[in-house]
Amino acid sequence: MSTPQKLYEGKAKNVYTPEYDQEYLTYFKDDATAFNALKKGTIKGKGEINCTISSALLKLLADKGIETHFLSQTSEREMLVKAVKIIPLEVVVRNIAAGSLCKQTGLEEGLTLPFPLVEFYLKNDDLGDPLLTEDRLKILNIATSEEIEELKNKALKVNQYLRDFFANCEIILVDFKLEFGKDINGNLLLADEISPDTCRLWDSLEQDTEKRVLDKDRFRRDLGKVESAYQQVQKRVLTLIEKLGNT
Ligand code: UDP
């Protein structure tokens, strides 16, 4: 087997080109960044947890008919995926007000939104990942009207499924970020990862507003017990998946 070539070094993952064309190998790191990489750190074991949770969730979504880049989890920290060209967008879906939505609009954290809000942010660190309007998306030639509709519909479908899934793990899916890419045939696939790095997850069994946080906000806001929160999410996700597999 030829040595994989590193294609890209990201903040939380590296991407390698393995043996076959049209496949990438992603390696999940323990490195954590926040606030546009101004804050840097390490979350011990995060790579394994995020790779395992993402693999499980992407597989579940694929079973629900949502096309994803996931092929297989090849080791604790490695995921084999279909090669895609990532669309430079962070597609954010929100069920409950938190984070930048509260900062930018003054909405109170924890407010349940009247409908799931889909937002597009430009993936560009130098520009600070600005929020885009649909017309800006078209002017920047990132997506056509049809593609914007397709992205929105797919993101909402993912939300519907994941919100129910997490609810069955006693976890509230507050918001999350998705990335999409196009394969060699131009098919739009859900890509990247779905993990406590990219979702806000609140323990529905916990009322305390700090203790309930089971995601990267523990790192962003120096809340402590980051590793155990990630472990807790993994445990609940894998337990439910096992239960679903047995029914
Ligand atoms: N998010 C992400 N990567 C980013 C920005 C946001 O995964 O570069 C996720 C974040 O974890 C949250 C959701 O997208 O689940 C919405 O994030 P928000 O816009 O509130 O930004 P934040 O204030 O968290 O940076």
Coordinates of C-alpha atoms and ligand atoms in Angstrom, one line a residue:
M1 CA 0.0 0.0 0.0
S2 CA 1.4 3.4 -0.9
T3 CA 2.0 5.9 1.9
P4 CA -1.0 8.3 2.2
Q5 CA -0.2 11.9 1.2
K6 CA -1.4 14.7 3.5
L7 CA -3.8 16.8 1.4
Y8 CA -4.8 19.2 4.0
E9 CA -4.1 20.1 7.7
G10 CA -7.2 21.4 9.4
K11 CA -7.8 22.7 12.9
A12 CA -9.4 19.4 14.2
K13 CA -8.7 17.0 11.3
N14 CA -6.1 16.1 8.7
V15 CA -7.1 14.8 5.3
Y16 CA -5.0 12.2 3.5
T17 CA -5.3 10.7 0.0
P18 CA -5.2 6.9 0.5
E19 CA -4.8 4.1 -2.0
Y20 CA -7.8 4.7 -4.1
D21 CA -9.0 7.6 -6.2
Q22 CA -12.1 9.4 -5.0
E23 CA -11.5 8.5 -1.4
Y24 CA -10.0 10.5 1.4
L25 CA -8.8 9.4 4.8
T26 CA -9.6 11.8 7.6
Y27 CA -7.7 11.8 10.9
F28 CA -9.4 13.3 13.9
K29 CA -7.1 15.2 16.3
D30 CA -7.4 16.2 19.9
D31 CA -6.6 19.8 19.0
A32 CA -9.3 22.2 19.8
T33 CA -9.7 25.8 18.7
A34 CA -12.4 28.5 19.3
F35 CA -13.0 32.1 18.5
N36 CA -11.5 31.9 15.0
A37 CA -8.5 30.0 16.4
L38 CA -7.6 32.7 18.9
K39 CA -8.1 30.1 21.7
K40 CA -6.2 26.9 21.3
G41 CA -6.0 23.8 23.4
T42 CA -6.3 20.0 23.6
I43 CA -9.2 17.9 24.6
K44 CA -7.8 14.5 25.5
G45 CA -9.4 11.6 23.6
K46 CA -11.5 14.0 21.5
G47 CA -10.2 12.7 18.2
E48 CA -11.4 9.2 19.0
I49 CA -14.7 10.3 20.4
N50 CA -15.5 12.7 17.5
C51 CA -14.5 10.1 14.9
T52 CA -16.7 7.5 16.5
I53 CA -19.8 9.7 17.1
S54 CA -19.5 11.2 13.6
S55 CA -19.2 7.8 12.0
A56 CA -22.2 6.5 13.9
L57 CA -24.4 9.6 13.1
L58 CA -23.4 9.8 9.4
K59 CA -24.2 6.1 9.0
L60 CA -27.6 6.6 10.6
L61 CA -28.3 9.5 8.4
A62 CA -27.3 7.5 5.3
D63 CA -29.7 4.8 6.4
K64 CA -32.4 7.5 6.4
G65 CA -31.6 8.3 2.8
I66 CA -29.4 11.4 3.3
E67 CA -26.4 11.0 1.1
T68 CA -23.1 11.5 3.0
H69 CA -19.4 11.2 2.3
F70 CA -19.0 8.5 5.0
L71 CA -17.6 5.1 3.9
S72 CA -16.2 3.5 7.0
Q73 CA -14.4 4.1 10.3
T74 CA -11.1 2.5 9.7
S75 CA -9.6 3.0 13.2
E76 CA -10.4 4.9 16.4
R77 CA -9.4 8.2 14.9
E78 CA -9.7 7.6 11.1
M79 CA -12.6 7.8 8.8
L80 CA -12.6 6.8 5.1
V81 CA -14.8 9.1 3.1
K82 CA -15.8 9.7 -0.5
A83 CA -13.6 12.5 -2.0
V84 CA -15.7 15.7 -2.3
K85 CA -14.9 19.3 -3.0
I86 CA -16.2 21.1 0.0
I87 CA -18.5 24.0 -0.6
P88 CA -17.0 26.9 1.5
L89 CA -20.1 27.3 3.7
E90 CA -21.0 26.5 7.3
V91 CA -24.6 25.6 7.2
V92 CA -26.0 26.2 10.7
V93 CA -29.3 24.9 11.9
R94 CA -30.7 26.3 15.2
N95 CA -33.6 25.0 17.3
I96 CA -32.8 27.1 20.4
A97 CA -31.2 30.5 20.6
A98 CA -27.5 30.3 21.7
G99 CA -24.1 31.5 20.7
S100 CA -23.7 34.1 17.9
L101 CA -27.5 34.3 17.3
C102 CA -27.9 35.7 20.8
K103 CA -24.9 38.0 20.5
Q104 CA -26.1 39.4 17.2
T105 CA -29.8 39.7 17.8
G106 CA -30.2 40.0 21.6
L107 CA -32.4 36.9 21.7
E108 CA -32.3 35.3 25.1
E109 CA -30.2 32.1 25.4
G110 CA -32.4 29.1 25.7
L111 CA -35.4 30.5 23.8
T112 CA -37.0 27.9 21.7
L113 CA -37.2 29.2 18.1
P114 CA -40.7 29.1 16.5
F115 CA -39.1 27.1 13.6
P116 CA -35.7 25.7 12.9
L117 CA -33.5 28.5 11.6
V118 CA -31.1 27.6 8.7
E119 CA -28.2 30.1 8.2
F120 CA -25.2 30.2 5.9
Y121 CA -21.8 31.4 7.0
L122 CA -18.8 31.9 4.7
K123 CA -16.0 29.5 5.6
N124 CA -13.3 32.1 5.6
D125 CA -11.2 32.6 8.8
D126 CA -9.6 35.9 7.5
L127 CA -13.1 37.4 7.2
G128 CA -14.3 35.8 10.5
D129 CA -16.8 33.5 8.9
P130 CA -19.5 36.2 8.1
L131 CA -23.2 35.4 7.9
L132 CA -24.4 35.4 4.3
T133 CA -27.6 36.4 2.7
E134 CA -29.0 34.2 -0.1
D135 CA -28.2 37.0 -2.6
R136 CA -24.6 37.2 -1.3
L137 CA -24.3 33.4 -1.8
K138 CA -25.4 33.9 -5.5
I139 CA -23.1 36.9 -6.0
L140 CA -20.1 35.0 -4.6
N141 CA -21.0 32.2 -7.0
I142 CA -21.1 29.7 -4.1
A143 CA -24.5 28.3 -4.8
T144 CA -27.4 28.8 -7.3
S145 CA -31.0 29.3 -6.1
E146 CA -31.7 25.6 -6.6
E147 CA -28.6 24.6 -4.7
I148 CA -29.5 26.9 -1.8
E149 CA -32.9 25.2 -1.7
E150 CA -31.3 21.8 -1.8
L151 CA -28.8 22.7 1.0
K152 CA -31.7 24.1 3.2
N153 CA -33.9 21.0 2.6
K154 CA -31.0 18.6 3.4
A155 CA -30.0 20.6 6.5
L156 CA -33.6 20.6 7.8
K157 CA -34.0 16.8 7.1
V158 CA -30.8 16.2 9.1
N159 CA -32.1 18.4 11.9
Q160 CA -35.4 16.5 12.0
Y161 CA -33.7 13.2 12.4
L162 CA -30.9 14.3 14.7
R163 CA -33.2 16.2 17.0
D164 CA -35.3 13.1 17.6
F165 CA -32.2 10.9 17.9
F166 CA -30.6 13.1 20.6
A167 CA -34.0 13.6 22.4
N168 CA -33.9 9.8 22.8
C169 CA -30.5 10.1 24.4
E170 CA -31.9 12.7 26.8
I171 CA -29.9 15.4 24.9
I172 CA -31.4 18.6 23.5
L173 CA -30.0 19.5 20.1
V174 CA -29.7 23.3 20.4
D175 CA -27.9 24.0 17.1
F176 CA -25.2 22.5 14.9
K177 CA -23.1 23.2 11.8
L178 CA -23.0 21.1 8.7
E179 CA -20.7 21.1 5.7
F180 CA -21.5 19.8 2.3
G181 CA -19.4 18.9 -0.7
K182 CA -19.7 17.8 -4.3
D183 CA -18.4 14.4 -5.5
I184 CA -16.8 13.9 -8.9
N185 CA -20.3 13.5 -10.5
G186 CA -21.6 16.8 -9.0
N187 CA -23.8 15.1 -6.3
L188 CA -24.2 17.1 -3.1
L189 CA -23.1 15.0 -0.1
L190 CA -23.2 15.8 3.6
A191 CA -19.5 15.9 4.6
D192 CA -17.2 16.8 7.5
E193 CA -18.3 15.7 11.0
I194 CA -21.2 15.8 13.4
S195 CA -19.8 15.8 16.9
P196 CA -19.7 17.8 20.2
D197 CA -17.3 20.1 18.4
T198 CA -19.9 21.1 15.8
C199 CA -23.2 20.8 17.8
R200 CA -24.5 22.5 20.9
L201 CA -25.9 19.6 23.1
W202 CA -27.6 20.2 26.4
D203 CA -28.3 17.4 28.9
S204 CA -32.1 17.4 29.3
L205 CA -31.7 15.7 32.7
E206 CA -29.8 18.7 34.0
Q207 CA -31.4 22.1 34.8
D208 CA -28.2 23.9 35.7
T209 CA -27.3 26.1 32.7
E210 CA -23.6 25.4 33.0
K211 CA -23.7 21.7 34.1
R212 CA -26.1 20.8 31.2
V213 CA -23.5 21.8 28.5
L214 CA -22.1 18.6 26.9
D215 CA -20.3 20.2 23.9
K216 CA -17.4 22.5 22.9
D217 CA -18.9 25.4 24.8
R218 CA -17.3 23.8 27.9
F219 CA -13.9 24.5 26.2
R220 CA -15.0 27.9 24.7
R221 CA -16.3 29.1 28.1
D222 CA -13.7 27.4 30.4
L223 CA -16.4 25.4 32.1
G224 CA -14.1 22.5 32.9
K225 CA -14.9 18.7 32.6
V226 CA -14.7 18.9 28.8
E227 CA -13.4 15.4 28.4
S228 CA -16.1 13.8 30.5
A229 CA -18.9 15.8 28.7
Y230 CA -17.6 14.4 25.3
Q231 CA -17.4 10.9 26.8
Q232 CA -21.0 11.3 28.1
V233 CA -22.3 12.1 24.6
Q234 CA -20.4 9.2 23.1
K235 CA -21.8 6.8 25.7
R236 CA -25.4 7.9 25.2
V237 CA -25.1 7.9 21.4
L238 CA -23.6 4.4 21.2
T239 CA -26.0 3.0 23.8
L240 CA -29.0 4.3 21.7
I241 CA -27.5 3.0 18.5
E242 CA -27.0 -0.4 20.0
K243 CA -30.6 -0.4 21.3
L244 CA -31.8 0.6 17.8
G245 CA -29.8 -2.2 16.3
N246 CA -31.4 -4.7 18.6
T247 CA -35.0 -3.7 17.8
Ligands
UDP1 N1 -19.9 25.9 14.7 C1 -18.9 25.1 14.2 N2 -17.8 25.7 13.6 C2 -17.7 27.0 13.5 C3 -18.7 27.8 14.0 C4 -19.9 27.3 14.6 O1 -19.0 23.9 14.3 O2 -16.7 27.5 12.9 C5 -21.1 25.3 15.3 C6 -21.2 25.6 16.8 O3 -20.5 24.6 17.6 C7 -22.7 25.7 17.1 C8 -23.3 26.2 15.8 O4 -22.3 25.9 14.8 O5 -23.1 24.4 17.4 C9 -23.6 27.6 15.8 O6 -22.5 28.4 16.2 P1 -22.6 29.9 16.4 O7 -22.9 30.6 15.1 O8 -23.5 30.3 17.6 O9 -21.1 30.4 16.6 P2 -20.2 30.4 17.9 O10 -20.7 31.6 18.7 O11 -20.4 29.1 18.6 O12 -18.8 30.5 17.3

